[in-house]
XYZ file of C-alpha atoms in Angstrom:
491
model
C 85.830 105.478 111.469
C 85.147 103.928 114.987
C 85.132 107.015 117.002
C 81.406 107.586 116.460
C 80.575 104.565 118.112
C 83.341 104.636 120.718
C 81.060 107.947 122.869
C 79.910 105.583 125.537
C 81.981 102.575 126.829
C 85.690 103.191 125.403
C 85.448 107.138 126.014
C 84.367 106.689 129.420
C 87.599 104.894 129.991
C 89.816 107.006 128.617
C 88.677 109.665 130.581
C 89.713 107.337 133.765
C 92.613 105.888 132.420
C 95.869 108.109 132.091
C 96.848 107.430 127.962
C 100.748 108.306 128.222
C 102.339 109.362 124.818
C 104.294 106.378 123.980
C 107.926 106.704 124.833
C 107.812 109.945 125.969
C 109.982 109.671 128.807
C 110.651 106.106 128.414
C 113.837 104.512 130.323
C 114.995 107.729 132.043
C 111.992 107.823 134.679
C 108.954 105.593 134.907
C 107.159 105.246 131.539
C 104.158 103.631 133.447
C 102.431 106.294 135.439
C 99.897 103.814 136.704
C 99.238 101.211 139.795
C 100.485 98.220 139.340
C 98.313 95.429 139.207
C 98.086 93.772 142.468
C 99.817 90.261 142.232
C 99.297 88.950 145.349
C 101.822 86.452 146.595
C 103.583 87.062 143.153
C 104.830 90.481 143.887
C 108.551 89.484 142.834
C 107.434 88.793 139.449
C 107.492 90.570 137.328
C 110.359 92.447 138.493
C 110.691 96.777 138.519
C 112.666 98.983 138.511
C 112.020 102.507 138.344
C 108.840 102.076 137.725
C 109.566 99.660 134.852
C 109.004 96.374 134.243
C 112.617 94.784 133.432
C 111.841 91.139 133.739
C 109.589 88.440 134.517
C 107.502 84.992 133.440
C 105.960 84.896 130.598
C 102.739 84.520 132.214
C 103.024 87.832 134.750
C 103.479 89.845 132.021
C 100.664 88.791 129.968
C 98.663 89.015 133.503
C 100.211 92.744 133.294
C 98.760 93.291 129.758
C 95.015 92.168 130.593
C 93.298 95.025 132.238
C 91.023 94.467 135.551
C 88.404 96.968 136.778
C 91.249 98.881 138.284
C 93.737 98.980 136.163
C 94.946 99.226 132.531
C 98.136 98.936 130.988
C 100.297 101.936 129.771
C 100.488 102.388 125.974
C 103.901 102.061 126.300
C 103.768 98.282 128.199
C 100.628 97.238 125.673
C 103.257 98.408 122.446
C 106.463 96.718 123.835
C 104.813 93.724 124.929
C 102.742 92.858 122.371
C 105.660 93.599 119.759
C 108.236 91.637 122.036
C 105.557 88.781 122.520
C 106.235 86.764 118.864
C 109.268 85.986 120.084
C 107.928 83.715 122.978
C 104.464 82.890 121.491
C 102.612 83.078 118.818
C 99.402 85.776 118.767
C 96.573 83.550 118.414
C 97.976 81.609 121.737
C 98.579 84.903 123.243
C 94.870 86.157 122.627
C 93.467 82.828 123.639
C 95.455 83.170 127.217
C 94.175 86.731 127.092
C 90.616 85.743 127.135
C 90.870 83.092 129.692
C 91.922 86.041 132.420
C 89.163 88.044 131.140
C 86.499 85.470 131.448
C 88.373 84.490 134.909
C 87.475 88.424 136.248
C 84.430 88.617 134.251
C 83.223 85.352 136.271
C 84.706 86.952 139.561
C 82.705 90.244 138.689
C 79.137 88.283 138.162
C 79.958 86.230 141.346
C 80.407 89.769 143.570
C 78.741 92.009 145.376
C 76.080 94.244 143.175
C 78.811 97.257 143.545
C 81.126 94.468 141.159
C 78.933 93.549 139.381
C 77.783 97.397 138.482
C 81.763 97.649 137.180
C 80.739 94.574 134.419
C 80.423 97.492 131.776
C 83.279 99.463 132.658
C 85.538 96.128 132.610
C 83.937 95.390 129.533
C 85.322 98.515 128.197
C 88.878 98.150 129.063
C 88.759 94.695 127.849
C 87.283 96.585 124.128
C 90.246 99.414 124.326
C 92.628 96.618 124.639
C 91.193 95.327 121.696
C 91.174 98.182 119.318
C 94.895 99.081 120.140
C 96.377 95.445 119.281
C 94.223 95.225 115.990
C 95.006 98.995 115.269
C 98.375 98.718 115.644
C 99.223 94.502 115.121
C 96.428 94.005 112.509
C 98.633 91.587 110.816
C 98.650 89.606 114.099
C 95.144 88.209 112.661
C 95.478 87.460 109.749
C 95.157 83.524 110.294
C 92.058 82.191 110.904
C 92.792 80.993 114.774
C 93.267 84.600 115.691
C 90.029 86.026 113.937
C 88.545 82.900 115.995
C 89.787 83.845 119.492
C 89.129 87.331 119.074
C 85.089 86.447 118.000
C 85.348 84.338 121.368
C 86.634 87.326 123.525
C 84.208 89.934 122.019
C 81.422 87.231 122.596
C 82.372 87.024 126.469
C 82.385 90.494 126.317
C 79.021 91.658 124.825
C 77.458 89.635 127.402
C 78.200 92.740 129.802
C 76.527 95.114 127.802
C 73.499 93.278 126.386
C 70.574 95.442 127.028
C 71.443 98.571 124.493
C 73.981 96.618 123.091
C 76.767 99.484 122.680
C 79.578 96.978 123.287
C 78.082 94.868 120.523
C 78.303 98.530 118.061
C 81.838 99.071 119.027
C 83.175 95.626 118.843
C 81.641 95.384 115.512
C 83.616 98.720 114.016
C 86.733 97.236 115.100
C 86.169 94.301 113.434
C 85.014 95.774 110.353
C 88.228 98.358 110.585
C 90.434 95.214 110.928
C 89.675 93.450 108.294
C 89.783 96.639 105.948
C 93.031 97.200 107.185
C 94.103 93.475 106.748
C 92.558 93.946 102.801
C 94.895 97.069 102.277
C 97.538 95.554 103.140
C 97.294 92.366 101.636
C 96.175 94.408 98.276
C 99.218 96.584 98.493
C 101.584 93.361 98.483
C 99.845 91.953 94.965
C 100.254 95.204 93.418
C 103.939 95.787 94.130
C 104.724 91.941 93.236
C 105.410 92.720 89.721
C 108.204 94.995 90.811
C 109.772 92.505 93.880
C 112.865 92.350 91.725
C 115.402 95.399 91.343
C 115.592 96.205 87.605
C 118.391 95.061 85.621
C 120.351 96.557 82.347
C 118.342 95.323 79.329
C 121.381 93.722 78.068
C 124.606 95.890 77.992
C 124.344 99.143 76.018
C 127.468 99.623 74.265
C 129.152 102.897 73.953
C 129.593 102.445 70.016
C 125.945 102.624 69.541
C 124.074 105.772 69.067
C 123.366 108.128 72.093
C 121.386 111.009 70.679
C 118.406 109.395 71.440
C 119.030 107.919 75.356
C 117.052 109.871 77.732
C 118.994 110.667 81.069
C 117.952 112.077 84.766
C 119.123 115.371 83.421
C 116.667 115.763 80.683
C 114.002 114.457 83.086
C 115.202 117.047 86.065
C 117.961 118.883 86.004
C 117.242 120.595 89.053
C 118.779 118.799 92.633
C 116.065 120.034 95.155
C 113.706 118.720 93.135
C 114.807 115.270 92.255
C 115.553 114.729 96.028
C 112.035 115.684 97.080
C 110.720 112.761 94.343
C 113.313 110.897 96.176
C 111.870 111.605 99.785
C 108.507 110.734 98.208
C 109.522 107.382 96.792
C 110.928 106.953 100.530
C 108.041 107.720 102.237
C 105.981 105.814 100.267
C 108.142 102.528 101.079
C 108.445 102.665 104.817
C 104.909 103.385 105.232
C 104.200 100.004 104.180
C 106.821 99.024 106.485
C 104.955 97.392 109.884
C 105.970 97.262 113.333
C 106.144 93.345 113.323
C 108.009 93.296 110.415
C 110.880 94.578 112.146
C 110.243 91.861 115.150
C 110.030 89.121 112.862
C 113.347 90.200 111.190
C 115.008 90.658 114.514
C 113.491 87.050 115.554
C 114.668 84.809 112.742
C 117.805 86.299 111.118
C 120.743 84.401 112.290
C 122.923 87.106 110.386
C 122.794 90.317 107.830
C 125.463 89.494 105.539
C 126.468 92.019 103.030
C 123.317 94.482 104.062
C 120.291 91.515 103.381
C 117.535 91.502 104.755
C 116.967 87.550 106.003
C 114.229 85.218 106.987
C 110.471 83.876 106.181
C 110.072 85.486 102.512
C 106.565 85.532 103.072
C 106.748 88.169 105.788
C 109.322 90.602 105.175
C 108.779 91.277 101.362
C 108.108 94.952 102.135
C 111.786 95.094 103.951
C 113.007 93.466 101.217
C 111.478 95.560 98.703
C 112.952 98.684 100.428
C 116.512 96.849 100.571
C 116.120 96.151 96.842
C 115.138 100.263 96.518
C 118.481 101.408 97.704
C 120.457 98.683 95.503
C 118.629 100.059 92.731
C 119.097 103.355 93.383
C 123.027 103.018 93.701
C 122.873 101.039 90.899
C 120.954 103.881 88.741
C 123.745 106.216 89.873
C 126.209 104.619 88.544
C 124.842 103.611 85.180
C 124.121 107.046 84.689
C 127.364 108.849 85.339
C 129.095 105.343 83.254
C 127.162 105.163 80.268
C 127.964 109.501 79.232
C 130.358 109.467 76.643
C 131.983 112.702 77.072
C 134.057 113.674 80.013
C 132.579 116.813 80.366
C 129.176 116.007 80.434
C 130.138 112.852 83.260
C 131.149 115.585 85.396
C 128.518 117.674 85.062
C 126.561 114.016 85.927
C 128.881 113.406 89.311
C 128.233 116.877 90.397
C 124.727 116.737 89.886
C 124.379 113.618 91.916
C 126.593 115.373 94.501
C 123.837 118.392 94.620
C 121.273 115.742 94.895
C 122.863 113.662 97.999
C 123.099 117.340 99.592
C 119.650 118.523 98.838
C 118.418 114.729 100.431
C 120.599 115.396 103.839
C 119.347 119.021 104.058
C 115.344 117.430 103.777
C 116.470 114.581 106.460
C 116.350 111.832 104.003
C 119.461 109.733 105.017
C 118.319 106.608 103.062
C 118.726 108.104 99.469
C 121.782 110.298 100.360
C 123.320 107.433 101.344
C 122.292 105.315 97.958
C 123.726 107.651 96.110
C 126.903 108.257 97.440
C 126.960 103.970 97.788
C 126.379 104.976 93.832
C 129.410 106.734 93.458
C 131.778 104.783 95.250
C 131.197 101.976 93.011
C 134.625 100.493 91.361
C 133.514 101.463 87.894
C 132.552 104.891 88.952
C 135.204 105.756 91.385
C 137.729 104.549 88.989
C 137.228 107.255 86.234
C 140.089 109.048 87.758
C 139.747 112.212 84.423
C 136.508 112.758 85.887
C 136.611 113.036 89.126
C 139.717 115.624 88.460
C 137.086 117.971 87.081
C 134.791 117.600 89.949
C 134.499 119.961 92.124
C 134.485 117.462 95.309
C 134.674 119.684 98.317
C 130.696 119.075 98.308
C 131.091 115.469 98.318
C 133.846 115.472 100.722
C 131.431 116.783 103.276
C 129.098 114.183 102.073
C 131.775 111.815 102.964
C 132.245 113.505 106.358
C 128.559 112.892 107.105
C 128.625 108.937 106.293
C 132.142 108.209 107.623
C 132.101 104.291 108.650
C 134.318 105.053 111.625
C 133.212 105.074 115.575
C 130.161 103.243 114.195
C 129.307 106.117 111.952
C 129.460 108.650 114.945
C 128.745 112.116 112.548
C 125.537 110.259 110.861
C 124.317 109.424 113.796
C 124.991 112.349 115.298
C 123.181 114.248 112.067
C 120.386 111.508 112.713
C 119.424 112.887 115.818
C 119.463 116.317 115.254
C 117.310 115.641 112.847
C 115.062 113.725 114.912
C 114.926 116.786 117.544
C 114.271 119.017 114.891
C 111.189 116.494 113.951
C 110.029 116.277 117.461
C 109.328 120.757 117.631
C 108.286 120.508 114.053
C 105.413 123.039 112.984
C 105.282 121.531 109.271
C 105.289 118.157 107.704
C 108.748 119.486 106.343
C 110.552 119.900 108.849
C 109.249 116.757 110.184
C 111.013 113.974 107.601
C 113.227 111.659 108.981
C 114.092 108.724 107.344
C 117.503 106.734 108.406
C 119.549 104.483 106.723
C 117.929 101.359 106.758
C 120.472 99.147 106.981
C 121.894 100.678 109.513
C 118.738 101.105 111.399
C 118.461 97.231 110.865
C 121.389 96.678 111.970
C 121.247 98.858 114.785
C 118.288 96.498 115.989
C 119.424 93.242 115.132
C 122.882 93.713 117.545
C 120.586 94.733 120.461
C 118.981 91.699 119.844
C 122.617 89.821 119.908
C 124.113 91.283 122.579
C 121.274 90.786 125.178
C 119.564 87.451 125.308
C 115.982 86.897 125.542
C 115.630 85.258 128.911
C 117.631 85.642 132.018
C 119.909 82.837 133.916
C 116.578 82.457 136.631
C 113.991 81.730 133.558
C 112.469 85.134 133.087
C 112.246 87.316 130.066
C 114.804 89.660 129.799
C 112.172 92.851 129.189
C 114.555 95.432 129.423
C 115.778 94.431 126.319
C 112.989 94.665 124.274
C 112.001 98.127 125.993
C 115.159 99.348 123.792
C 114.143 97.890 120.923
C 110.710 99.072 120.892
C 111.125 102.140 121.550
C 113.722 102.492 118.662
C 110.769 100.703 116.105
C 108.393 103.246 117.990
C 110.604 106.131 116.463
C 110.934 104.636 113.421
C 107.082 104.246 113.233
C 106.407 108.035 114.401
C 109.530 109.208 110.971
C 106.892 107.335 108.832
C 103.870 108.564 109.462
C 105.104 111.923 108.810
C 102.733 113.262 104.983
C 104.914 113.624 102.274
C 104.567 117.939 101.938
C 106.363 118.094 98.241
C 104.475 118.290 94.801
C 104.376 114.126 93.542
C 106.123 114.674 89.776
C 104.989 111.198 87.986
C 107.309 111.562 84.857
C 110.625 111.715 87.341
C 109.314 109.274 89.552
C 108.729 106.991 86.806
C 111.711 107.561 85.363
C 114.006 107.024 88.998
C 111.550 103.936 89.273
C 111.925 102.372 85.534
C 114.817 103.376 83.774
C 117.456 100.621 82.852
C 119.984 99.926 85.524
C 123.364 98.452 84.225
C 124.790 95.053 85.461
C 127.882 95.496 87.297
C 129.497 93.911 84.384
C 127.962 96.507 81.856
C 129.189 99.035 84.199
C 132.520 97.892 83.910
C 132.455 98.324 80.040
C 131.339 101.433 80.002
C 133.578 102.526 82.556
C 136.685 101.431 80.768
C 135.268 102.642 77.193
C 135.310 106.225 79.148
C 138.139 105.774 80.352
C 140.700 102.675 79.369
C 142.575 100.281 82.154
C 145.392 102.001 83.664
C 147.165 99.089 85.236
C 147.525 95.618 84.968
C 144.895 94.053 87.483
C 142.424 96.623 85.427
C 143.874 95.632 82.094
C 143.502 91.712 82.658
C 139.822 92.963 83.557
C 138.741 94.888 80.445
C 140.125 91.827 78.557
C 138.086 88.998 80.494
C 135.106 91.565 79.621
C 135.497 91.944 75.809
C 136.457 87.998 75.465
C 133.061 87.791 77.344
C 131.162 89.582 74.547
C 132.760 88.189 71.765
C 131.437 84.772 72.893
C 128.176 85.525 73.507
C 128.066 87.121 69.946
């Protein structure tokens, strides 16, 4: 919606300003491709090294984000550093030091010669580019009133420059009124999914002694596997795209551990990680209850194997996440116990599965099918050859030991920015899988169905699991009793 307005000011600056893809060539040569801003006596801070910033004060690099009238900072810099920045300080202090350089130059500019002063508009445009990428890609970062304030103050300084056709005034106004639309979206999004923050749970345990005929299953929903792992993928995609960049930052900030897979810290700002953590419980979960709660051996089979197909079709699209819910699914106690079963089943399918998500070497063969997927995305012609979406909590995890291993600052004082290059640029690819448009049919009836139906306690899954198939020794036997005593007293 801004472009139309952005022909003048922010267009001419592109054109003199080299826009590097971000992360294209990031860590193995310089991922700058610009001068570096002149620093004067301060030349050994921040510190480089091939090309790249790797440390330095907190104030140099914040001097490094704020564009002069000869330079501006690499889309790869103004993503890392605004990303890493929460860590150290929080974003209405970091735009308020932000416009205190950029009234500092604009001053400078006003007290030059009339060449510097001619460059007002062009400064003016930097500053405005700046801007628009922080609120297009941070827009959460102003949420709070103090932000909204400091930004008013730096777009005030800054129409100043441009007063007489007032183009500045045009474009600073679209971003602002693309900010806040994006801030309502958001904010709208979170009310409407409230209402489902909680996984589902069994509505009360569904004994096998009660009628069936009537239950509806996933196989009288879909019965085919492609197709219920595209609504899958969909469901997926639909999740992490409300997943934001400083979501991930803020996890990777205030956890002090992930224990059993949980996604920790301020509720208020990582519902939408915890929503998507909650998706792949419940998914597991949905798994299970439906191969436990089929009475008949033969048609449990014909359950596992479907669910196999499934997990298969979801690897073969590049959706990790749900392959690996499911199999999570099946490797439940009260699943992988039901020993008759799994004799029928054909599991050279799910041995490969297996294969594929093997804990060992830190999951070396998924990672190693993660990135051929990822390569595959990258020379994409179609949207469907383009989905990749990784485990989460392994992607999570993934971030949260880089942020363990290396510590923030270094023993002289400075940030330790080489750090949060690697994690940035692994958000940065999870932010480019996310984007990617969904290219299969949306079927509402199975997606409501994968989204609503009844998911069985772990207790209820128990029961029905040894209904199928009855204790076979005593740790299981001791089990099944604690369960029925369990009933009988709450009848």
């Amino acid at each position: 919606m801004a472009e139309p307005l952005c022909n003048a000011a922010v267009k001419k600056c592109k054109e003199t300003m080299p826009q590097t893809p971000i992360f294209s060539s990031m860590l193995g040569s310089s991922c700058s491709g610009q001068v570096q801003p002149d620093m004067g006596e301060r030349c050994v801070d921040p510190v480089y090294q091939d090309g790249n910033i790797v440390s330095g004060s907190l104030e140099a690099l914040i001097e490094r984000l704020v564009p002069t009238m000869d330079y501006y900072p690499d889309r790869t810099y103004i993503f890392t550093f605004l990303l890493s920045s929460r860590v150290f300080i929080h974003p209405h202090e970091l735009l308020a030091k932000v416009g205190q350089i950029c009234i500092k130059q604009k001053q400078q500019l006003e007290a030059g010669t009339e060449a510097e002063k001619a460059k007002l508009k062009s400064f003016a445009a930097k500053i405005i580019q700046l801007l628009k990428e922080w609120t297009e890609t941070f827009p959460y970062d102003f949420q709070d009133e103090k932000s909204m304030k400091e930004l008013k103050e730096i777009a005030h300084r800054i129409t100043q420059c441009d007063e007489e056709n007032g183009t500045v005034k045009k474009i600073i106004s679209q971003m602002t009124q693309n900010l806040l639309l994006a801030l309502s979206a958001r904010s709208q999004y979170q009310e409407i999914k409230e209402k489902f923050r909680q996984p589902a749970t069994d509505k009360g345990t569904i004994l096998k002694t009660k009628p069936q005929s009537t239950q509806k299953d996933i196989l009288s929903v879909c019965c085919d596997p492609l197709i219920l792992a595209q609504q899958l993928t969909h469901i997926e995609l639909e999740r992490v795209s409300n997943i934001y960049p400083e979501d991930l930052m803020q996890i990777v900030s205030h956890m002090d551990s992930l224990d059993n897979h949980k996604c920790r810290g301020d509720v208020t700002k990582t519902y939408n990680l915890e929503a998507y953590d909650n998706w792949f419980n419940c998914l597991s979960m949905l798994v299970a209850t439906e191969i436990c709660r089929v009475v008949k051996k033969k048609q449990r089979t014909r359950m596992v194997e479907f669910f196999i197909d499934v997990a298969r079709e979801c690897f073969n699209i590049g959706n990790f996440n749900s392959m690996m819910a499911i199999i999570s699914g099946m490797n439940l106690s009260p699943v992988a116990r039901l020993k008759k079963t799994w004799s029928k089943v054909k599991t050279a399918k799910f041995d490969v599965l297996e294969h594929h998500m093997d804990p060992s070497s830190n999951f070396c063969n998924y990672r190693t099918a993660l990135q051929g997927a990822a390569q595959r995305s990258q020379t994409a012609n179609s949207n469907r050859e383009k989905i990749v979406i990784p485990v989460f909590n392994l992607f999570i995890k993934d971030i949260y030991f880089l942020h363990k291993i290396h510590t923030n600052r270094l023993p002289n004082g400075q940030i330790n920015f080489k750090k949060f290059w690697e994690i940035s640029r692994q958000i940065h690819d999870f932010l480019t899988w996310k984007q990617v448009e969904c290219p299969f049919e949306k079927d509402k009836k199975i997606q409501s169905y994968l989204l609503t139906a009844p998911i069985y306690s772990e207790e209820a899954l128990f029961i029905a699991s040894f209904e199928s198939e009855g204790p076979e020794n005593h740790m299981e036997k001791d089990s099944w009793k604690t369960l029925r005593t369990t009933l009988l007293n709450r009848a």
